[in-house]
Coordinates of C-alpha atoms in Angstrom, one line a residue:
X1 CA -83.2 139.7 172.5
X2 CA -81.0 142.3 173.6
X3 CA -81.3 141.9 177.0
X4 CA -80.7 138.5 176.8
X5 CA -77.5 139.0 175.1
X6 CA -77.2 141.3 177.9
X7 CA -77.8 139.0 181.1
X8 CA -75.8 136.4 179.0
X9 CA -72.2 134.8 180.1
X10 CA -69.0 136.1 178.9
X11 CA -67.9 133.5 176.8
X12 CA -71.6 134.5 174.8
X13 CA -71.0 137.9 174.6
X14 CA -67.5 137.4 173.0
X15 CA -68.7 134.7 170.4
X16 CA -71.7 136.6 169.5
X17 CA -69.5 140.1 169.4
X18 CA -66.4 138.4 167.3
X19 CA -68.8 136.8 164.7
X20 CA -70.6 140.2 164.5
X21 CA -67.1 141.9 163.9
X22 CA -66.1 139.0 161.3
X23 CA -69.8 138.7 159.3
X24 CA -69.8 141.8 157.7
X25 CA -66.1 141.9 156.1
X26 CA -67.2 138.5 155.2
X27 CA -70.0 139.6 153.5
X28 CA -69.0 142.7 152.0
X29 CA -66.3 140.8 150.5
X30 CA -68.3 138.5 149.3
X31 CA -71.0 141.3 147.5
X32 CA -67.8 143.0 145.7
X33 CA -66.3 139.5 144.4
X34 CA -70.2 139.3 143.5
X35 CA -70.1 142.5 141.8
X36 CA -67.0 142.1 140.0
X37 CA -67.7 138.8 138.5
X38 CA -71.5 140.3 137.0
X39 CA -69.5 142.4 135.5
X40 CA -67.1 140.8 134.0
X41 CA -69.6 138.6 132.7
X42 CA -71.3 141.0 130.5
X43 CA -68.1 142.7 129.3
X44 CA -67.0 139.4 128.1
X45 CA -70.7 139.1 127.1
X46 CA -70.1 142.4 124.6
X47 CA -66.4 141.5 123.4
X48 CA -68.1 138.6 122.0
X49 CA -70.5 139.9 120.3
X50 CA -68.9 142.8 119.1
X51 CA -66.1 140.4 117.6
X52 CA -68.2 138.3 116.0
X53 CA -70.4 141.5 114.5
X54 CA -67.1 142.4 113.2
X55 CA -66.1 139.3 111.6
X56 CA -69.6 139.1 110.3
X57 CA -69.6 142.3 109.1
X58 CA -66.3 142.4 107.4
X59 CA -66.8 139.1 106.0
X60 CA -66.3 139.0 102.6
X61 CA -68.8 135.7 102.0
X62 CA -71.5 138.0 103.8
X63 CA -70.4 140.8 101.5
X64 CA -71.2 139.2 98.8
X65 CA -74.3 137.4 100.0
X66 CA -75.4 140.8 100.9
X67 CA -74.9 142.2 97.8
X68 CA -75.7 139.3 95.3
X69 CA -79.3 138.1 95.0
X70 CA -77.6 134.1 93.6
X71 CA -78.9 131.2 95.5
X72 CA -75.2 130.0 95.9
X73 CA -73.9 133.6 97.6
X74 CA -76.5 133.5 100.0
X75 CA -75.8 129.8 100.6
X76 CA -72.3 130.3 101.2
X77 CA -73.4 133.4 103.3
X78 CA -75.4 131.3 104.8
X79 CA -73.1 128.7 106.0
X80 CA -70.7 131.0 107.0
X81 CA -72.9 132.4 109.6
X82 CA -74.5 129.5 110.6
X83 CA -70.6 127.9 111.4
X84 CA -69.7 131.2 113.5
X85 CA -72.9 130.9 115.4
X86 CA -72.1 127.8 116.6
X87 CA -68.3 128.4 117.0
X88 CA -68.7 132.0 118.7
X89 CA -71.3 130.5 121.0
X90 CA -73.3 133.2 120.4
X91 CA -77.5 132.5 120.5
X92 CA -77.9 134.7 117.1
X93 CA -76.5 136.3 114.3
X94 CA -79.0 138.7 112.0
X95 CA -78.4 139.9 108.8
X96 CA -80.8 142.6 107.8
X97 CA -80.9 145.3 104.3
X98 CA -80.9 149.1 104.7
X99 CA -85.2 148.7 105.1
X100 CA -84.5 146.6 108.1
X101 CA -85.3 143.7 106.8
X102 CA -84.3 139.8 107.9
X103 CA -81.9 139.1 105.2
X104 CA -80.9 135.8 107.6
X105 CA -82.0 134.6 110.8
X106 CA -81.5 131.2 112.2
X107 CA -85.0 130.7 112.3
X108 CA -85.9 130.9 108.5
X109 CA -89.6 130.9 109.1
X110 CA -88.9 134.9 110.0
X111 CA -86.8 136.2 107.1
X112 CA -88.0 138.7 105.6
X113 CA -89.9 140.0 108.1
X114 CA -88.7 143.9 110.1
X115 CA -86.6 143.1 112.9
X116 CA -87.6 143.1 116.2
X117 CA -86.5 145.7 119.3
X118 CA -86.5 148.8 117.7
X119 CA -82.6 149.4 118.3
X120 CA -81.5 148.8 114.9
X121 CA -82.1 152.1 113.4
X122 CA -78.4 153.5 114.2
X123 CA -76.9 151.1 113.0
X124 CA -78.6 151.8 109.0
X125 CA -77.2 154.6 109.4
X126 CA -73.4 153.5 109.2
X127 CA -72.9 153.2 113.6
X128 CA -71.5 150.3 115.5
X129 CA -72.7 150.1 119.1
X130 CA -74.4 147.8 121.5
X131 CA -77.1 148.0 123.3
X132 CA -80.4 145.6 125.1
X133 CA -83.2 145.0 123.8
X134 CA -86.3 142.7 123.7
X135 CA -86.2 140.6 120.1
X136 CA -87.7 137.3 118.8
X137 CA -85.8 135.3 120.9
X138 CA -86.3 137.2 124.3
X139 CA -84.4 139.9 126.2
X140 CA -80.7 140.4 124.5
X141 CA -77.5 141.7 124.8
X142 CA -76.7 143.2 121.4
X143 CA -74.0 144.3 119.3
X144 CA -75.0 146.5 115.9
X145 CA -72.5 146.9 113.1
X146 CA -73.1 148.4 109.1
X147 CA -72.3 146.3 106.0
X148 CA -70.3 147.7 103.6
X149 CA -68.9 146.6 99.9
X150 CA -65.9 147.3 98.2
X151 CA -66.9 150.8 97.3
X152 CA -67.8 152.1 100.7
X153 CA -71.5 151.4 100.0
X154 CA -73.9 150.2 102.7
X155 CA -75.6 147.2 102.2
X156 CA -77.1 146.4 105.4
X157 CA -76.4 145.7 108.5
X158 CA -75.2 142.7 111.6
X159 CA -77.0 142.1 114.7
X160 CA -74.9 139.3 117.0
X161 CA -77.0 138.7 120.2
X162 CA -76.4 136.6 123.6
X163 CA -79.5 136.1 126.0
X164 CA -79.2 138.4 128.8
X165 CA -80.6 135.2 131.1
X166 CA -77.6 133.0 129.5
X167 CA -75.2 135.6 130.5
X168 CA -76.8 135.3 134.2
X169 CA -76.9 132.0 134.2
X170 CA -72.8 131.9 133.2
X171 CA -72.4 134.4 136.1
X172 CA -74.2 132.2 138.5
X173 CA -71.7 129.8 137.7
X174 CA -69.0 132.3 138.3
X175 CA -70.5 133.1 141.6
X176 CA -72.1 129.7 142.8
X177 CA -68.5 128.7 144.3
X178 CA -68.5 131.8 146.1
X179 CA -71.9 131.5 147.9
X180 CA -70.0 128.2 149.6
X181 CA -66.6 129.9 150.5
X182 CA -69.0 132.7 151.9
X183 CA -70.7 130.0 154.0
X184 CA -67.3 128.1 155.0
X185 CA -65.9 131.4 155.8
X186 CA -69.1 132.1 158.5
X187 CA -68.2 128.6 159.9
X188 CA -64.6 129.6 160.2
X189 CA -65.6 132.3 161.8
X190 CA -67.7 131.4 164.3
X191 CA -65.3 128.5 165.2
X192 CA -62.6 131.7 165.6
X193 CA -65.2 133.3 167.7
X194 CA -65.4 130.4 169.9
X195 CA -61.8 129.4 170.3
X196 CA -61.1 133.3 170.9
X197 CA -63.3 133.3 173.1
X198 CA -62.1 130.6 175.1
X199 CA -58.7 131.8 175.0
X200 CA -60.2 135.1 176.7
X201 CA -61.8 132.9 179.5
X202 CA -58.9 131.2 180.5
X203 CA -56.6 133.8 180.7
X204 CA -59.0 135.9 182.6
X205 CA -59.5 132.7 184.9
X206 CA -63.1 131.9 183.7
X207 CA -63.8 135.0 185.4
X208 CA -66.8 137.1 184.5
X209 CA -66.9 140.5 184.1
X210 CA -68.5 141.9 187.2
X211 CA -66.5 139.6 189.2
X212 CA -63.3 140.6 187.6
X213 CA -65.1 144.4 188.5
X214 CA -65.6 143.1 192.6
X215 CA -62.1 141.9 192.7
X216 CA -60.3 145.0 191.1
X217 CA -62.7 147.0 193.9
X218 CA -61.4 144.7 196.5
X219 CA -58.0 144.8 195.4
X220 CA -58.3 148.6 195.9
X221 CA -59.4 148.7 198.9
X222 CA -56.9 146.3 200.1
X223 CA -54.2 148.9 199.0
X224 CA -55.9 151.4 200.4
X225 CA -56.0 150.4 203.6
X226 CA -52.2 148.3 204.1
X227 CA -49.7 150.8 206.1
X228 CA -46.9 149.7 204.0
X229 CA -46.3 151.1 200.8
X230 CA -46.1 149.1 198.1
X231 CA -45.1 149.5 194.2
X232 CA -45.3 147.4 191.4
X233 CA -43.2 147.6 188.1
X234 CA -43.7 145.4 184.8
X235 CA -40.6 143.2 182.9
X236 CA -39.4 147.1 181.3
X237 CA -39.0 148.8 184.7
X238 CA -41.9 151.1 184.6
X239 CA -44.2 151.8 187.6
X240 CA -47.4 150.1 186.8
X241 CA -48.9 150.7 190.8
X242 CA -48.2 153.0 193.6
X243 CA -50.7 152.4 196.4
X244 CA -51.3 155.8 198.9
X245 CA -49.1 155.1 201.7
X246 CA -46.4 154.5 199.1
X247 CA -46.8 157.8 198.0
X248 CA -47.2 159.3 200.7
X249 CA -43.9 157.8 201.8
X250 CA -42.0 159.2 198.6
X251 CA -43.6 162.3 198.1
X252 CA -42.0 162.7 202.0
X253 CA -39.0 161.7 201.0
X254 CA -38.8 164.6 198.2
X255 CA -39.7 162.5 194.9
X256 CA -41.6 164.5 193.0
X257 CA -43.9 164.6 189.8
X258 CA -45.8 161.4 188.5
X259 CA -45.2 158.3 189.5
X260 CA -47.4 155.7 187.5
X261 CA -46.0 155.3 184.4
X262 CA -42.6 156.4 184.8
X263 CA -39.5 154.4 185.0
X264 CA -38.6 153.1 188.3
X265 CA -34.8 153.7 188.5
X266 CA -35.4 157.6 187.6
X267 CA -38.4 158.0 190.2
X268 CA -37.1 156.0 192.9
X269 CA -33.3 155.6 192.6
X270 CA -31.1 152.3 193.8
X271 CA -34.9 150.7 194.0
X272 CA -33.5 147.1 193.0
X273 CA -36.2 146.3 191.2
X274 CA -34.4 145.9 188.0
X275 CA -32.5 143.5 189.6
X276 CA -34.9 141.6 191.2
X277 CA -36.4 141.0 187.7
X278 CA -33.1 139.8 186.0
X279 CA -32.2 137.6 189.1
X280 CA -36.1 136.3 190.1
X281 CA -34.5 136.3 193.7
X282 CA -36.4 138.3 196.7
X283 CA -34.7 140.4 199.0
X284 CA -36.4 140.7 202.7
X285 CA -35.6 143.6 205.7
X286 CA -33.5 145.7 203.4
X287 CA -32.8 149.4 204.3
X288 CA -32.7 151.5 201.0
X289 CA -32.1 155.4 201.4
X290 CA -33.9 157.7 199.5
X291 CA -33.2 160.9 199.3
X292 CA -32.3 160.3 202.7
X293 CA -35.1 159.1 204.2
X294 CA -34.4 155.4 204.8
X295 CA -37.3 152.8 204.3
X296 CA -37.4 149.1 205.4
X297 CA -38.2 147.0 202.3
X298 CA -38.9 143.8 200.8
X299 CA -38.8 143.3 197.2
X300 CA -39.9 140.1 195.0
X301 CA -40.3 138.8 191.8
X302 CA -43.9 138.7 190.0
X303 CA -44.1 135.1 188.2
X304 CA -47.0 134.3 185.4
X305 CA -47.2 130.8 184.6
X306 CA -43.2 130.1 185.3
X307 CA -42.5 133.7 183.7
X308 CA -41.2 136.8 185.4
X309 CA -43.7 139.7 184.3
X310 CA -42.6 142.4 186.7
X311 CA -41.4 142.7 190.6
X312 CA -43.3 144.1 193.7
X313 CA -41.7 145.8 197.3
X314 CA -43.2 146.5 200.3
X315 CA -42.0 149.3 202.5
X316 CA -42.3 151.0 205.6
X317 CA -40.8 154.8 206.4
X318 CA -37.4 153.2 209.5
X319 CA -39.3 155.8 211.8
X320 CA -42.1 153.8 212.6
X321 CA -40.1 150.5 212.4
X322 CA -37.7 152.1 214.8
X323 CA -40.4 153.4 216.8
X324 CA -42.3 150.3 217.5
X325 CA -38.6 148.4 218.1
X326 CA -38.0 150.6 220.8
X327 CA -41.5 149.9 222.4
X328 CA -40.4 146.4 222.0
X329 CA -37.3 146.9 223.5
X330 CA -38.9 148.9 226.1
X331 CA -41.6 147.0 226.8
X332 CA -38.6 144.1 227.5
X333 CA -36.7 146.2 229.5
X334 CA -39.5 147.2 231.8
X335 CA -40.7 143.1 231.9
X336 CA -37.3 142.7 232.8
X337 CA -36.8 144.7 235.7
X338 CA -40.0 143.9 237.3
X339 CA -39.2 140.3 237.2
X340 CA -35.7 140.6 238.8
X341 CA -37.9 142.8 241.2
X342 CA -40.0 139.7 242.0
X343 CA -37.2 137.5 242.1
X344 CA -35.3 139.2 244.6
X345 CA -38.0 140.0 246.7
X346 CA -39.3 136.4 246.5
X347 CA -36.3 135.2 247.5
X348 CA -36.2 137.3 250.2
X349 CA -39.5 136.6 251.7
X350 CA -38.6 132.7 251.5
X351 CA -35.3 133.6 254.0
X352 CA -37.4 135.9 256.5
X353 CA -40.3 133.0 256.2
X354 CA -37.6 130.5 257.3
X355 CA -36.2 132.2 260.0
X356 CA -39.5 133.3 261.3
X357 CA -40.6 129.4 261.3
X358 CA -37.5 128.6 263.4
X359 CA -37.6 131.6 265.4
X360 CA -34.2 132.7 265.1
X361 CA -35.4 136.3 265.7
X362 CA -31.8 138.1 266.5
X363 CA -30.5 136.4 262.8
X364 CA -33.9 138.0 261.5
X365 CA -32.9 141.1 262.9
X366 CA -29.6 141.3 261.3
X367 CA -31.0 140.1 257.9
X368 CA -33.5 143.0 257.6
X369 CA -31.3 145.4 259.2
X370 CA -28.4 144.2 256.2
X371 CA -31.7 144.4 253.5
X372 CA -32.9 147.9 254.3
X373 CA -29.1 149.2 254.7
X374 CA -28.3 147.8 250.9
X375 CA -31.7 149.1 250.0
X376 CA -31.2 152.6 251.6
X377 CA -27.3 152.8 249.7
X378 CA -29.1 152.2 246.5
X379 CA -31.8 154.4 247.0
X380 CA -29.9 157.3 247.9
X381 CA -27.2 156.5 245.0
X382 CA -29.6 156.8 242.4
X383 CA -32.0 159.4 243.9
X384 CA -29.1 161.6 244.3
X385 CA -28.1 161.5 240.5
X386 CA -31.4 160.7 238.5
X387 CA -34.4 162.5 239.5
X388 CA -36.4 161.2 236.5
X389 CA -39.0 158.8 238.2
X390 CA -38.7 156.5 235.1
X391 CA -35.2 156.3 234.8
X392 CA -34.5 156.2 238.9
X393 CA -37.2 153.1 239.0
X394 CA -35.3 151.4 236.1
X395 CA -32.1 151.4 237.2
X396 CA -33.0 150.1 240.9
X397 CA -34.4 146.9 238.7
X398 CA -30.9 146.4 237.5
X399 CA -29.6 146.4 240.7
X400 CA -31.9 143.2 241.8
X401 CA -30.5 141.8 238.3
X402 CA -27.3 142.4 239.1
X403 CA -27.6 140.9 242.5
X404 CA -29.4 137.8 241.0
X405 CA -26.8 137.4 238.4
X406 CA -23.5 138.0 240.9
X407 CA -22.3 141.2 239.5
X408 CA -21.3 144.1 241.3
X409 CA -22.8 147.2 239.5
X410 CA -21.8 150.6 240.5
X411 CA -24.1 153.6 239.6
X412 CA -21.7 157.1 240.2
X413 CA -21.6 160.8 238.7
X414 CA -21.8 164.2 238.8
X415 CA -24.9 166.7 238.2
X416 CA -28.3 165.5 238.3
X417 CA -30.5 164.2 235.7
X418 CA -33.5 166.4 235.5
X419 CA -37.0 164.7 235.0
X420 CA -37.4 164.0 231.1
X421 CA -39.8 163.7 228.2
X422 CA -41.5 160.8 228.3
X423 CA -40.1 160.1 225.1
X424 CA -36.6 161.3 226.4
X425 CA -37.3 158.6 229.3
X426 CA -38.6 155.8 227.2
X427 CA -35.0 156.8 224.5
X428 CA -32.3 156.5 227.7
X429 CA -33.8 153.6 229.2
X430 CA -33.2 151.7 225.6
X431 CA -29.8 152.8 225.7
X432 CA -29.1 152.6 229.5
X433 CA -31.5 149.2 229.7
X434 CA -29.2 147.7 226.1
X435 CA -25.1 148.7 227.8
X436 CA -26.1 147.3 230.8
X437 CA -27.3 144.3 229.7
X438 CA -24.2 143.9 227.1
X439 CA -22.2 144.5 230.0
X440 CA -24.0 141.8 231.2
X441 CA -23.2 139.5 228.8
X442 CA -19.6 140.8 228.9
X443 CA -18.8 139.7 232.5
X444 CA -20.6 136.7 232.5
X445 CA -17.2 134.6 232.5
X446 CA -15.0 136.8 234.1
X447 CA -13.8 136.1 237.4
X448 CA -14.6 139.7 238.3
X449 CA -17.4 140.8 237.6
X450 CA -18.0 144.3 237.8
X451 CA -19.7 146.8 236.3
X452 CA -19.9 151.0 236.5
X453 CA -22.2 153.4 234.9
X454 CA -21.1 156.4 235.1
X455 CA -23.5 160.0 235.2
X456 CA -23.1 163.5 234.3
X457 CA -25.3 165.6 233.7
X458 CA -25.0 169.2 232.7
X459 CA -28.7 170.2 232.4
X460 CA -29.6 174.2 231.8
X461 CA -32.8 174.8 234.0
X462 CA -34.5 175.6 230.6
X463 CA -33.3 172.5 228.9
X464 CA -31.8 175.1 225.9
X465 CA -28.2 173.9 226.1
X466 CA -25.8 171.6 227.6
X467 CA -25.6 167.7 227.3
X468 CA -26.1 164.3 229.3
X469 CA -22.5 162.1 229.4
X470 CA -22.9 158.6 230.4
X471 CA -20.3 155.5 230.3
X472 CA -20.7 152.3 230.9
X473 CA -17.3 150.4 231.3
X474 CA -17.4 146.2 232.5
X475 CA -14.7 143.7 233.8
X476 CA -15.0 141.2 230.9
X477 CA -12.6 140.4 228.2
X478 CA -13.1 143.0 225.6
X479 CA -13.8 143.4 222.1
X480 CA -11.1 142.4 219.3
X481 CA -10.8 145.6 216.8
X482 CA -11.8 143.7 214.2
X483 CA -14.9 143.8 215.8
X484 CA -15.2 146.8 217.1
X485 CA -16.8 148.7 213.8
X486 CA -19.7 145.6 213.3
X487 CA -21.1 145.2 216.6
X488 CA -23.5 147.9 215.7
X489 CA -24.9 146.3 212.6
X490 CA -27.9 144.5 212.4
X491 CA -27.8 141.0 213.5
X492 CA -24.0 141.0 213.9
X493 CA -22.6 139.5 217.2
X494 CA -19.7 137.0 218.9
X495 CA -22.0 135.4 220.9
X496 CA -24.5 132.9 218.4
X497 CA -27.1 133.1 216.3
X498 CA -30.6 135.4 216.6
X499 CA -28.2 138.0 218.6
X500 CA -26.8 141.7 217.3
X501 CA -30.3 143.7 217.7
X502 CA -29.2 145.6 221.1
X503 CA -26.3 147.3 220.5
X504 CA -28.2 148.1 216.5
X505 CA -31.3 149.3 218.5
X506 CA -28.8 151.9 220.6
X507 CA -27.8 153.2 217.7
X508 CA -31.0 154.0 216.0
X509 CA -32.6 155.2 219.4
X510 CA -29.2 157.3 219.5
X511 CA -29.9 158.7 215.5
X512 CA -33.3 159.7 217.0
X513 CA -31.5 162.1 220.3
X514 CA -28.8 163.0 217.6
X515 CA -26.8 161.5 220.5
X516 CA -23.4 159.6 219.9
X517 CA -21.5 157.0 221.3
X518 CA -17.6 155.8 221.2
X519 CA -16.1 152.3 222.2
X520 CA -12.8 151.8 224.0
X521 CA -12.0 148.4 224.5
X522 CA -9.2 145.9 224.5
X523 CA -9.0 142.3 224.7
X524 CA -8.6 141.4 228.2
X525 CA -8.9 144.8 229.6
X526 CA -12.9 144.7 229.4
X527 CA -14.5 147.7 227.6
X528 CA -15.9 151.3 227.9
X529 CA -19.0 152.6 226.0
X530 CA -19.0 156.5 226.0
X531 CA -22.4 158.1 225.4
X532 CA -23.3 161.8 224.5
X533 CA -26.5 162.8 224.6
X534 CA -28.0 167.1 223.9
X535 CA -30.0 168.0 226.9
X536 CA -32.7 169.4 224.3
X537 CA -33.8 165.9 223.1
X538 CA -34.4 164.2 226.3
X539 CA -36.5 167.0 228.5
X540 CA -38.6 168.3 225.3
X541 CA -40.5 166.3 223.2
X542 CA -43.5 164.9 223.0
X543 CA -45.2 161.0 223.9
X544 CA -43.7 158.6 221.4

């Protein structure tokens, strides 16, 4: 039995555990109502016959029956008793003399015989009490009370009796009704039981237990194993979940003590989450600081059936977001450069191809001797102020760019760059590879177009002090000073829609170098961006 209760569905288990819970209030409830009524039963049982053994007793006619030995006293004694037996509902009242004798009994057959029972002898002796016994007439509930006349003299003694089974059977009629309401309230149980029970399995999705169990498991390991942190709070603001790579994120950031069960806006301050619930509005790719650290979030509403129970965000630690941007970036810049490489040198091959085909030999001559002379100026520009291998094959890309694009781009300086880090190598070519390209951009309708960068470097053999100084300045039209303190936020830019990372990636790559950088720029007059850079950051280091 048990362990089919135990192999059994949910919806069982409830219905059988709820009735369980309800059936023995039920019954208990029903044994004291029960209990209660018995009793009251046979204390209205002995009020009756104790009243009516008093009345009988201090009855004057029965007084005088008593005392008298006149046919017409006991007749009217007689009568008397035989009206308040039937009036009192009582089964008998029994007169009997100091001897014990039947003075009256409703059967007349036994007057004058000893009364039956034995219980009667207290009661000759001047005591009212009641007690059970078996008589003529079966077991009785009794009531004893002495006779006395005028004087004080007893004559005798009343016995007023009600049959212990007519008492039961008035309490069964008591208690009958309640044997029903106790089987109505079972029924109304169990039909609680049930609907409770199917209230339970919809709100847990007609799931059983151990799949509830597999899903929580799976739900673990889900958190466990997402690099983002995330945190959940319920409708009141308190954290209900904090998966590991969320803690580990905050206890980084310096937020201390416990975390579940605490309230959101004192763990994790300017969070949003409170307002996230009162809105029901998400908020995606928001930096939050905390503490200092800044984190890249996303925050959003948890609904239930149309209702707002809580809110959820997702975060990652802006290092690692930063980190893999710049790879992008990078990666786009290094893409870049080797398909200008290709470009150029296709183009190339397609001119020394046609004049090879034609066999214009002396113009071939004069093309490759212009080709290696631009190549060789290039070459020893660059080698003479970047001996990074990195950096010097970068910027040689941008000079086929350039070229392919009609711009004239002048690399100059002082001092030579040392070789670098490669994360120092992989930080200046984002920030090289993003002002050349917004120069670029910048010269792209000007009628000259032009562009310098600009080199000095003031390197300590040991890399321990001084600092790299690099400016980029372009022929275009300039940047309005409205402008000027926007163009480094995220997605902000003059030139259309899905532009404004570049410039916003510089200046996280620059946070990283604890480099800076200045603009100088006026409309029409083409601008100038100034970069400083500590030596330290760039030649130590190690890979990103």
């Amino acid at each position: 039995m048990l362990q089919a209760i135990k192999n059994s569905s949910l919806f069982v288990k409830l219905v059988i555990l709820v009735s369980l819970a309800l059936c023995p209030p039920i019954l208990f409830s029903h044994l004291a109502e029960s209990y209660f009524i018995s009793k009251y039963g046979y204390e209205e049982a002995e009020k009756t016959v104790t009243n009516v053994a008093r009345l009988s007793a201090e009855s004057s006619t029965v007084i005088e029956g008593m005392r008298s030995s006149k046919p017409e006293g006991r007749k009217q004694m007689v009568d008397f008793v035989e009206m308040l037996t039937h009036v009192s509902n009582v089964k008998f009242i029994v007169l009997i003399d100091m001897q014990g004798i039947r003075v009256y009994h409703p059967e007349a057959w036994k007057i004058g015989g000893h009364i039956m029972g034995g219980d009667e002898g207290d009661s000759l002796k001047g005591r009212t009490y009641i007690s059970s016994a078996r008589g003529s007439f079966g077991f009785s509930l009794r009531a004893f009370r002495p006779i006395y006349d005028e004087q004080g003299k007893q004559l005798g003694a009343v016995a007023v009796g009600i049959m212990s089974k007519d008492i039961e059977a008035n309490v069964s009629r008591l208690s009958g009704p309640l044997s029903w309401l106790l089987v109505l309230s079972l029924g109304i149980g169990i039909v609680l039981a049930v609907m409770l029970s199917r209230t339970i399995k919809k709100i847990l999705f007609g799931l059983e237990p151990h799949q509830i169990a597999r899903m929580l498991e799976e739900r673990n390991a889900i958190l466990r194993t997402v690099r983002e942190g995330i945190i959940a709070v319920n409708k009141d603001g308190t954290l209900v979940l904090v998966n590991e790579m969320a803690e580990k994120i905050l206890r980084s950031a310096g937020v201390t003590g416990p975390l579940e069960g605490q309230p959101v806006q004192k763990t994790i301050p300017a969070t949003r989450l409170d307002a996230i619930i009162e809105s029901g509005k998400p908020e995606y790719d928001m930096e939050q600081n905390i503490n200092g650290c800044i984190i890249m979030t996303n925050r959003a509403p948890i609904s239930v059936q149309g209702k707002i129970i809580g809110a959820v965000a997702t975060f990652r630690d802006m290092t690692e977001v930063r980190a893999q941007a710049e790879r992008l970036t990078g990666l786009s810049n290094y893409a870049e450069a080797l398909r200008s490489r290709s470009h150029e040198y296709l183009n190339k091959l397609h001119v020394i191809s046609g004049l090879l085909r034609n066999r214009r030999y002396e113009e071939l001559d004069a093309y490759l001797e212009r080709i290696i002379g631009s190549k060789k100026r290039e070459t020893s520009s660059i080698t003479a102020l970047v001996k990074d291998p990195i950096m010097a094959g970068f910027l040689e890309s941008k000079y086929s760019r350039a070229h392919e694009l009609g711009v004239t781009l002048h690399i100059e300086g002082t001092g030579a760059l040392p070789p670098l880090s490669a994360k120092g190598a992989h930080a200046l070519v984002t920030i090289v590879g993003n002002l050349i390209d917004n120069a670029f951009d910048a010269v792209t309708y000007a009628g000259e177009k032009r562009i310098t960068l600009h080199i000095e470097s003031d390197f300590a053999p040991a890399g321990d002090k001084g600092q790299l100084i690099l400016w980029v300045a372009d022929t275009g039209r300039g940047i309005a000073e409205e402008h000027q303190e926007k163009i480094f936020s995220k997605g902000f830019s003059t030139k259309g829609s899905n532009r404004g990372i570049g410039l916003y990636m510089l200046l996280l790559t620059l946070d990283e170098v604890d480099g800076s950088v200045e603009i100088d720029s006026r409309l029409g007059h083409g601008s100038i961006f100034t970069v400083r850079i500590p030596a330290t950051t760039l030649v130590e280091g190690e890979n990103p």
